[in-house]
PDB file of C-alpha atoms in Angstrom:
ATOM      1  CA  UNK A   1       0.000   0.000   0.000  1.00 72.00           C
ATOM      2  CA  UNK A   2       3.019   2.430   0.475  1.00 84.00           C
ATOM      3  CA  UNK A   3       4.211   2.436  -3.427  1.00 87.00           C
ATOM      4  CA  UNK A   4       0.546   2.789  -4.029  1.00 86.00           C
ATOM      5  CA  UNK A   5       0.182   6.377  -1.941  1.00 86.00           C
ATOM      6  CA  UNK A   6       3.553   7.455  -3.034  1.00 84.00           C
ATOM      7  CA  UNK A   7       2.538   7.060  -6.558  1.00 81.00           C
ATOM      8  CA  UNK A   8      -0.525   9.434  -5.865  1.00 80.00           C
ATOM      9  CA  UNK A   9       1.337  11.993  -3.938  1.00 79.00           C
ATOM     10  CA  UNK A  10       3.502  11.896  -6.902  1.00 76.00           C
ATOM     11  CA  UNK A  11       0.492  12.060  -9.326  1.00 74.00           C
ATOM     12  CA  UNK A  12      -1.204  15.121  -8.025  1.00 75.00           C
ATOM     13  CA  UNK A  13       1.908  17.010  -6.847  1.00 74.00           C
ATOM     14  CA  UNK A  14       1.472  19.812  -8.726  1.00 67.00           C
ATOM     15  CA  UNK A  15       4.305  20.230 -10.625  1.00 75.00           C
ATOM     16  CA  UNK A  16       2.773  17.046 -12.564  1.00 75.00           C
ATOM     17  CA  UNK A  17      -0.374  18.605 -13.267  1.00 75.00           C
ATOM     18  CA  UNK A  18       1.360  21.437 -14.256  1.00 81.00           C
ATOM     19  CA  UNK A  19       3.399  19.287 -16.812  1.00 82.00           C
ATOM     20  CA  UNK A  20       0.623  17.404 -17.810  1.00 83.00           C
ATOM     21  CA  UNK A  21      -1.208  20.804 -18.917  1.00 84.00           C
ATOM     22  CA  UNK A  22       1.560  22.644 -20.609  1.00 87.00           C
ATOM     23  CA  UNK A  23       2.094  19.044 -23.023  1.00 90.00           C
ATOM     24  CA  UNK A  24      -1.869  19.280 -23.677  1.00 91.00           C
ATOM     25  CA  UNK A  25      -1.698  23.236 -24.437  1.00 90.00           C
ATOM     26  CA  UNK A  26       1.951  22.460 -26.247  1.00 87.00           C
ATOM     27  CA  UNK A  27       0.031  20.053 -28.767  1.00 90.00           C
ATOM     28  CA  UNK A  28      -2.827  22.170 -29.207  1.00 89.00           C
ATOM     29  CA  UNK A  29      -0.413  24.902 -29.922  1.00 84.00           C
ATOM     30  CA  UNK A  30       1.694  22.728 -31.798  1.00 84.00           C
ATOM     31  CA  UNK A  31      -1.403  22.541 -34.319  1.00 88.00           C
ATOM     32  CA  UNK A  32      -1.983  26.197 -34.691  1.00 85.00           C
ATOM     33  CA  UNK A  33       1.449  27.025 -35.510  1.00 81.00           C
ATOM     34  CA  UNK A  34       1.606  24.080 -38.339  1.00 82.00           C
ATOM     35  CA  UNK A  35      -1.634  25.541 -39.413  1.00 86.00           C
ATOM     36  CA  UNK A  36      -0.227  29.098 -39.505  1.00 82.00           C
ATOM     37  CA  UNK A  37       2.567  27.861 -41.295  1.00 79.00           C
ATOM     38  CA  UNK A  38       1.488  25.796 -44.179  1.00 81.00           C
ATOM     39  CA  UNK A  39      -2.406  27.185 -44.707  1.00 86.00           C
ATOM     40  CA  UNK A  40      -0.715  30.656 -44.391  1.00 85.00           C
ATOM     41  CA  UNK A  41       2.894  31.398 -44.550  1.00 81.00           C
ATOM     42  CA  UNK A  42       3.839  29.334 -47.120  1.00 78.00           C
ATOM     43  CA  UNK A  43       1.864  29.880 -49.713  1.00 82.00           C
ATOM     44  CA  UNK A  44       2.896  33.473 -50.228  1.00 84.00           C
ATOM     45  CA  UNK A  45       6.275  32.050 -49.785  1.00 78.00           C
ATOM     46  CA  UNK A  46       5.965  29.855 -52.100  1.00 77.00           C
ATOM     47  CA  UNK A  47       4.696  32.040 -54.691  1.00 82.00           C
ATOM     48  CA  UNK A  48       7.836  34.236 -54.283  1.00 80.00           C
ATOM     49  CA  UNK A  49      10.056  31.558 -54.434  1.00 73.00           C
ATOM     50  CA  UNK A  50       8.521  30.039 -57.307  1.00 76.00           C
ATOM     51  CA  UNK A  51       7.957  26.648 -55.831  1.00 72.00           C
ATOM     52  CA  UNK A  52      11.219  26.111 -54.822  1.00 75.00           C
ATOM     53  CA  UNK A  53      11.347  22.532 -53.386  1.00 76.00           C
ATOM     54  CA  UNK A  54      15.586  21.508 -51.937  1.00 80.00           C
ATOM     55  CA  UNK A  55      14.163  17.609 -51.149  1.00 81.00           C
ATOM     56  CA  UNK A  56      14.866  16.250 -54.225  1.00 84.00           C
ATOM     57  CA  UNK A  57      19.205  17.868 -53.816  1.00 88.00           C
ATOM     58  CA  UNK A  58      21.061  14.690 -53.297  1.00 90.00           C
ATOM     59  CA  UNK A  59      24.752  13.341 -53.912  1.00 92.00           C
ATOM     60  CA  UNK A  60      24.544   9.337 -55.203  1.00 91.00           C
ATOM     61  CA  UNK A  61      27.528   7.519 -53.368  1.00 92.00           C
ATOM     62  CA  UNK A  62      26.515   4.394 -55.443  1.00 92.00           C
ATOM     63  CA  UNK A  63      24.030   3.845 -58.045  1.00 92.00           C
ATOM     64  CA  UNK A  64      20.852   1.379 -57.574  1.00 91.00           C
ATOM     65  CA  UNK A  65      21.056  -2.128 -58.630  1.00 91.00           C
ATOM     66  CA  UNK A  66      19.635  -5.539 -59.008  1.00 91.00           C
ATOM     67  CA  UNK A  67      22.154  -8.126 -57.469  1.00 89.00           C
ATOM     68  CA  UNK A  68      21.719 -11.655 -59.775  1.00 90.00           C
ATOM     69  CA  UNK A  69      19.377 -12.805 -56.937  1.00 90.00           C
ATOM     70  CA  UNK A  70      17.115 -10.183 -58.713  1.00 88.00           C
ATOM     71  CA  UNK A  71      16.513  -8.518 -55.650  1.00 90.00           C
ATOM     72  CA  UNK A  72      16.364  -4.127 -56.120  1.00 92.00           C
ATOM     73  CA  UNK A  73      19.011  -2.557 -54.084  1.00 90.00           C
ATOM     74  CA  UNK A  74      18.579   0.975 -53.087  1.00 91.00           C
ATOM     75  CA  UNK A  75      20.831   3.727 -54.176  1.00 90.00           C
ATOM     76  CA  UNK A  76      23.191   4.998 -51.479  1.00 93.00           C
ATOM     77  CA  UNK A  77      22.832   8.599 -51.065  1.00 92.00           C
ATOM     78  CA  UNK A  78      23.617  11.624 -49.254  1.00 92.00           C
ATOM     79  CA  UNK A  79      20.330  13.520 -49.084  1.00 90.00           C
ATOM     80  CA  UNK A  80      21.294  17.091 -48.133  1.00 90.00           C
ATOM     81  CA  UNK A  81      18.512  18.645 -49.957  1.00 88.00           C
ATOM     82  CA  UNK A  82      15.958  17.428 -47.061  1.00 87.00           C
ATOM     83  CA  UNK A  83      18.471  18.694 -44.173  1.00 89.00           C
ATOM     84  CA  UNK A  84      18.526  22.167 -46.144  1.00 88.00           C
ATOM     85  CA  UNK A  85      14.783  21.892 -46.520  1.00 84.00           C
ATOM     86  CA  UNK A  86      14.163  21.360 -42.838  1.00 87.00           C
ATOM     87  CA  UNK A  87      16.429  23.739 -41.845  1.00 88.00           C
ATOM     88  CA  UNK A  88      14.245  26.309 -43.808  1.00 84.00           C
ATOM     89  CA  UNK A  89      11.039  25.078 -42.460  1.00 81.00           C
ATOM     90  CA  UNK A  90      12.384  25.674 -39.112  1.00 86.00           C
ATOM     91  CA  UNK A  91      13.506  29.021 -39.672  1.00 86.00           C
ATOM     92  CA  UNK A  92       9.697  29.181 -40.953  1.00 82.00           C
ATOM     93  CA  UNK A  93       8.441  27.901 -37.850  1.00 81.00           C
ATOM     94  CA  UNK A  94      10.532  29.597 -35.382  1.00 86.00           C
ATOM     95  CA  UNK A  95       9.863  32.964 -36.964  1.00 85.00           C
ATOM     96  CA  UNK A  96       6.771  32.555 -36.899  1.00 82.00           C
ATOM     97  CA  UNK A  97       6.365  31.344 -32.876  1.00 82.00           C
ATOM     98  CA  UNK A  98       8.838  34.167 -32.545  1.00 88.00           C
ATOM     99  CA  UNK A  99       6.410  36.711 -33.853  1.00 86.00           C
ATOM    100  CA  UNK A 100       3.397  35.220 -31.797  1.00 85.00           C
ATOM    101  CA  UNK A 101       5.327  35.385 -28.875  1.00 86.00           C
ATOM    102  CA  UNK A 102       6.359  38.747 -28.901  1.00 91.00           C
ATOM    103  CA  UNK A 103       2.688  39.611 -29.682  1.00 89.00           C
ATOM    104  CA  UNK A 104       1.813  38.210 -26.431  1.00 86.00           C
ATOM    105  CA  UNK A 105       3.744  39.543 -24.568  1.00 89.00           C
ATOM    106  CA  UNK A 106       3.202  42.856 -25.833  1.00 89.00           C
ATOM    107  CA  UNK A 107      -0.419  42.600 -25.085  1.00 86.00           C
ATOM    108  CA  UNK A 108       0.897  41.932 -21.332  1.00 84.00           C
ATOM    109  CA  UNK A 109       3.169  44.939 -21.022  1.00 81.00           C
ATOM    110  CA  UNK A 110      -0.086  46.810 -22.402  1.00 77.00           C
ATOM    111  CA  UNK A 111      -1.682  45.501 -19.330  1.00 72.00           C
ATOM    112  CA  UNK A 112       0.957  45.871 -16.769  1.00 71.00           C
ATOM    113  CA  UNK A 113       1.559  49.158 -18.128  1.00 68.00           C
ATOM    114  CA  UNK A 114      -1.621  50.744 -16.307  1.00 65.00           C
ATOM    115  CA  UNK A 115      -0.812  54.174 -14.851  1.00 68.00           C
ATOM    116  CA  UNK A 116       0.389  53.691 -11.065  1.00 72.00           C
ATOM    117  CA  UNK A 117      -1.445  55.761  -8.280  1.00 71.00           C
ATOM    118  CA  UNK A 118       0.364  58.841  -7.347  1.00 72.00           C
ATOM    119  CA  UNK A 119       2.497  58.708  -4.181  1.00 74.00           C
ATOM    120  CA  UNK A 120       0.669  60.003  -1.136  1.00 74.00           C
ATOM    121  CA  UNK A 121       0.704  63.620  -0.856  1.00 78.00           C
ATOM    122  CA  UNK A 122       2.741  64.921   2.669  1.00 77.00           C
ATOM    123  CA  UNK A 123       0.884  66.504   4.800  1.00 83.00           C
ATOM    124  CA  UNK A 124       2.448  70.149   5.973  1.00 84.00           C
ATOM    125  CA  UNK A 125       1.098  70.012   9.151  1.00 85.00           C
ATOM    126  CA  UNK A 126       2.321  66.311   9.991  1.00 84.00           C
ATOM    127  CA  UNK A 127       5.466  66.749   8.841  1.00 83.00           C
ATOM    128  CA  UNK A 128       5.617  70.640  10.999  1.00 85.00           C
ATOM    129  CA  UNK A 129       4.420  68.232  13.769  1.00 85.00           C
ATOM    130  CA  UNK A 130       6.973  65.622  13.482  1.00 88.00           C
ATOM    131  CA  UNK A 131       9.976  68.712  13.402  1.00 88.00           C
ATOM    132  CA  UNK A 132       8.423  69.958  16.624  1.00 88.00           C
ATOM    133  CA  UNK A 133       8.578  66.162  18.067  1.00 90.00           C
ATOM    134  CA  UNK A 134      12.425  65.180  17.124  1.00 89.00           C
ATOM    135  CA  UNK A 135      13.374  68.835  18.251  1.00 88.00           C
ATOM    136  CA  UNK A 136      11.700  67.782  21.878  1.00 88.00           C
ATOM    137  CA  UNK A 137      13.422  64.518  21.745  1.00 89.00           C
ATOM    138  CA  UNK A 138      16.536  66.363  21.602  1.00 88.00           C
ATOM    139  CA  UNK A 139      16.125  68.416  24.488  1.00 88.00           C
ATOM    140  CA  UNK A 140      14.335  66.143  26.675  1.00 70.00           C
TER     141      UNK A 140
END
């Protein structure tokens, strides 16, 4: 019964319910930004760039073949054209979480930025009365 209550104190500590939320919200987000990106982004992208697709960039270390089994063996290549084609989605992607981000949290400065009360106003007559009381002290 021990392993059993440690397991729920560990469960619903709340740093685990925390975690559990920000992976629910992450996926959710997750789908917003991929939806921002390709339903959005690229498409005018793509119209600049004319279509430009890298996947297809590759170096052949050795040709494909049948061996005299008859079997088909693969080519053996280097496919850098997908590495530079992820790397440009990413940049993609990270712009564009970079921009949402910074939209957010300028929408929070715009609410933290709410004008402060002014500092209490001093009171002549308190502070003439706490002169009079420190000049007292003195002598007494």
């Amino acid at each position: 019964m021990g392993l059993i209550k440690e397991f729920k104190d560990f469960a619903v500590r709340g740093n685990v319910v925390d975690l559990a939320v920000a992976v629910i919200i992450g996926a959710a987000f997750g789908k917003v930004v991929s939806s921002l990106v390709n339903d959005i982004i690229m498409p005018p992208i793509g119209l600049l760039v004319g279509g430009v697709d890298f996947t297809d960039l590759m170096v052949v270390l050795k040709e494909a073949y049948v061996d005299p089994a008859g079997t088909d063996i693969a080519a053996v290549t280097i496919n850098y054209g997908n590495f530079i084609q992820f790397v440009v989605d990413f940049s993609i992607v990270a712009l564009a979480v970079f921009m949402i981000v910074k939209l957010i949290n300028n929408l929070k400065k715009k609410e933290e930025a709410a004008p402060t009360p002014p500092p209490p106003t001093v009171n002549k007559t308190e502070v003439l009365l706490e002169e009079i009381r420190d000049l007292l002290k003195k002598q007494g």
